[in-house]
Amino acid sequence: MDWKIEFSRNVFKDAKKLKSANLDSNLKSLLEILKQNPYEPPYEKLSGNLQGYFSRRINIKHRLVYAINEETKTIRVVSVWSHYE
C-alpha cells in the first residue's frame, strides 16, 4: 500500500526554488521512495527542534524533511530546501 504525502505551505515555495536549481527530478525520485516506504534507507532521524522528523538529502546542501504518521499512513513534508537558511 502506498503512503499518502501531504505538503506544508513552504514546500510549494521551496519547490519553485528547487526547480530553478534543476533539482526537481531529485525531489520527485525521493517522493517516489517515500510513497513506497518512508523507512527505506538512507535517511536521518533529526534531533533538537526537529525531533520526530526525518531527513533525506536532495543534494549536498538541500534536504527533504518529513514526519511520518503510522496511524493514517501519511507523510507530511515540511521542507525541501536548505535548513541552514
mmCIF file with all atom_site columns, C-alpha atoms in Angstrom, residues 15-62:
data_model
loop_
_atom_site.group_PDB
_atom_site.id
_atom_site.type_symbol
_atom_site.label_atom_id
_atom_site.label_alt_id
_atom_site.label_comp_id
_atom_site.label_asym_id
_atom_site.label_entity_id
_atom_site.label_seq_id
_atom_site.pdbx_PDB_ins_code
_atom_site.Cartn_x
_atom_site.Cartn_y
_atom_site.Cartn_z
_atom_site.occupancy
_atom_site.B_iso_or_equiv
_atom_site.pdbx_formal_charge
_atom_site.auth_seq_id
_atom_site.auth_comp_id
_atom_site.auth_asym_id
_atom_site.auth_atom_id
_atom_site.pdbx_PDB_model_num
ATOM 1  C CA . ALA A 1 15 ? 9.797  23.525 -4.841  1.00 0.00 ? 15 ALA A CA 1
ATOM 2  C CA . LYS A 1 16 ? 9.947  26.507 -7.209  1.00 0.00 ? 16 LYS A CA 1
ATOM 3  C CA . LYS A 1 17 ? 13.491 27.262 -5.999  1.00 0.00 ? 17 LYS A CA 1
ATOM 4  C CA . LEU A 1 18 ? 14.441 23.597 -6.461  1.00 0.00 ? 18 LEU A CA 1
ATOM 5  C CA . LYS A 1 19 ? 13.066 23.624 -9.990  1.00 0.00 ? 19 LYS A CA 1
ATOM 6  C CA . SER A 1 20 ? 15.167 26.681 -10.881 1.00 0.00 ? 20 SER A CA 1
ATOM 7  C CA . ALA A 1 21 ? 18.198 24.885 -9.403  1.00 0.00 ? 21 ALA A CA 1
ATOM 8  C CA . ASN A 1 22 ? 17.401 21.849 -11.621 1.00 0.00 ? 22 ASN A CA 1
ATOM 9  C CA . LEU A 1 23 ? 16.841 19.633 -8.575  1.00 0.00 ? 23 LEU A CA 1
ATOM 10 C CA . ASP A 1 24 ? 13.162 18.832 -9.154  1.00 0.00 ? 24 ASP A CA 1
ATOM 11 C CA . SER A 1 25 ? 13.960 15.385 -10.603 1.00 0.00 ? 25 SER A CA 1
ATOM 12 C CA . ASN A 1 26 ? 15.933 14.545 -7.419  1.00 0.00 ? 26 ASN A CA 1
ATOM 13 C CA . LEU A 1 27 ? 12.901 15.585 -5.363  1.00 0.00 ? 27 LEU A CA 1
ATOM 14 C CA . LYS A 1 28 ? 10.496 13.536 -7.486  1.00 0.00 ? 28 LYS A CA 1
ATOM 15 C CA . SER A 1 29 ? 12.553 10.379 -7.084  1.00 0.00 ? 29 SER A CA 1
ATOM 16 C CA . LEU A 1 30 ? 12.755 10.882 -3.298  1.00 0.00 ? 30 LEU A CA 1
ATOM 17 C CA . LEU A 1 31 ? 8.966  11.357 -3.123  1.00 0.00 ? 31 LEU A CA 1
ATOM 18 C CA . GLU A 1 32 ? 8.500  8.082  -5.025  1.00 0.00 ? 32 GLU A CA 1
ATOM 19 C CA . ILE A 1 33 ? 10.707 6.284  -2.469  1.00 0.00 ? 33 ILE A CA 1
ATOM 20 C CA . LEU A 1 34 ? 8.700  7.832  0.392   1.00 0.00 ? 34 LEU A CA 1
ATOM 21 C CA . LYS A 1 35 ? 5.395  6.703  -1.141  1.00 0.00 ? 35 LYS A CA 1
ATOM 22 C CA . GLN A 1 36 ? 6.662  3.116  -1.233  1.00 0.00 ? 36 GLN A CA 1
ATOM 23 C CA . ASN A 1 37 ? 8.454  3.043  2.130   1.00 0.00 ? 37 ASN A CA 1
ATOM 24 C CA . PRO A 1 38 ? 9.414  6.124  4.192   1.00 0.00 ? 38 PRO A CA 1
ATOM 25 C CA . TYR A 1 39 ? 11.780 3.946  6.244   1.00 0.00 ? 39 TYR A CA 1
ATOM 26 C CA . GLU A 1 40 ? 13.856 2.899  3.220   1.00 0.00 ? 40 GLU A CA 1
ATOM 27 C CA . PRO A 1 41 ? 17.483 3.883  3.945   1.00 0.00 ? 41 PRO A CA 1
ATOM 28 C CA . PRO A 1 42 ? 19.310 6.215  3.687   1.00 0.00 ? 42 PRO A CA 1
ATOM 29 C CA . TYR A 1 43 ? 17.558 8.706  5.918   1.00 0.00 ? 43 TYR A CA 1
ATOM 30 C CA . GLU A 1 44 ? 18.416 10.544 9.122   1.00 0.00 ? 44 GLU A CA 1
ATOM 31 C CA . LYS A 1 45 ? 16.367 10.910 12.278  1.00 0.00 ? 45 LYS A CA 1
ATOM 32 C CA . LEU A 1 46 ? 16.521 14.554 13.274  1.00 0.00 ? 46 LEU A CA 1
ATOM 33 C CA . SER A 1 47 ? 17.033 15.904 16.781  1.00 0.00 ? 47 SER A CA 1
ATOM 34 C CA . GLY A 1 48 ? 16.685 19.209 18.609  1.00 0.00 ? 48 GLY A CA 1
ATOM 35 C CA . ASN A 1 49 ? 13.761 21.350 17.499  1.00 0.00 ? 49 ASN A CA 1
ATOM 36 C CA . LEU A 1 50 ? 13.120 18.892 14.642  1.00 0.00 ? 50 LEU A CA 1
ATOM 37 C CA . GLN A 1 51 ? 12.948 15.803 16.869  1.00 0.00 ? 51 GLN A CA 1
ATOM 38 C CA . GLY A 1 52 ? 10.433 13.319 15.460  1.00 0.00 ? 52 GLY A CA 1
ATOM 39 C CA . TYR A 1 53 ? 11.227 14.337 11.876  1.00 0.00 ? 53 TYR A CA 1
ATOM 40 C CA . PHE A 1 54 ? 13.287 12.549 9.266   1.00 0.00 ? 54 PHE A CA 1
ATOM 41 C CA . SER A 1 55 ? 15.534 13.930 6.550   1.00 0.00 ? 55 SER A CA 1
ATOM 42 C CA . ARG A 1 56 ? 16.846 12.785 3.171   1.00 0.00 ? 56 ARG A CA 1
ATOM 43 C CA . ARG A 1 57 ? 19.450 14.514 1.044   1.00 0.00 ? 57 ARG A CA 1
ATOM 44 C CA . ILE A 1 58 ? 18.251 16.127 -2.185  1.00 0.00 ? 58 ILE A CA 1
ATOM 45 C CA . ASN A 1 59 ? 21.858 17.185 -2.802  1.00 0.00 ? 59 ASN A CA 1
ATOM 46 C CA . ILE A 1 60 ? 24.806 18.244 -0.643  1.00 0.00 ? 60 ILE A CA 1
ATOM 47 C CA . LYS A 1 61 ? 23.032 21.413 0.553   1.00 0.00 ? 61 LYS A CA 1
ATOM 48 C CA . HIS A 1 62 ? 19.295 20.726 0.442   1.00 0.00 ? 62 HIS A CA 1
#
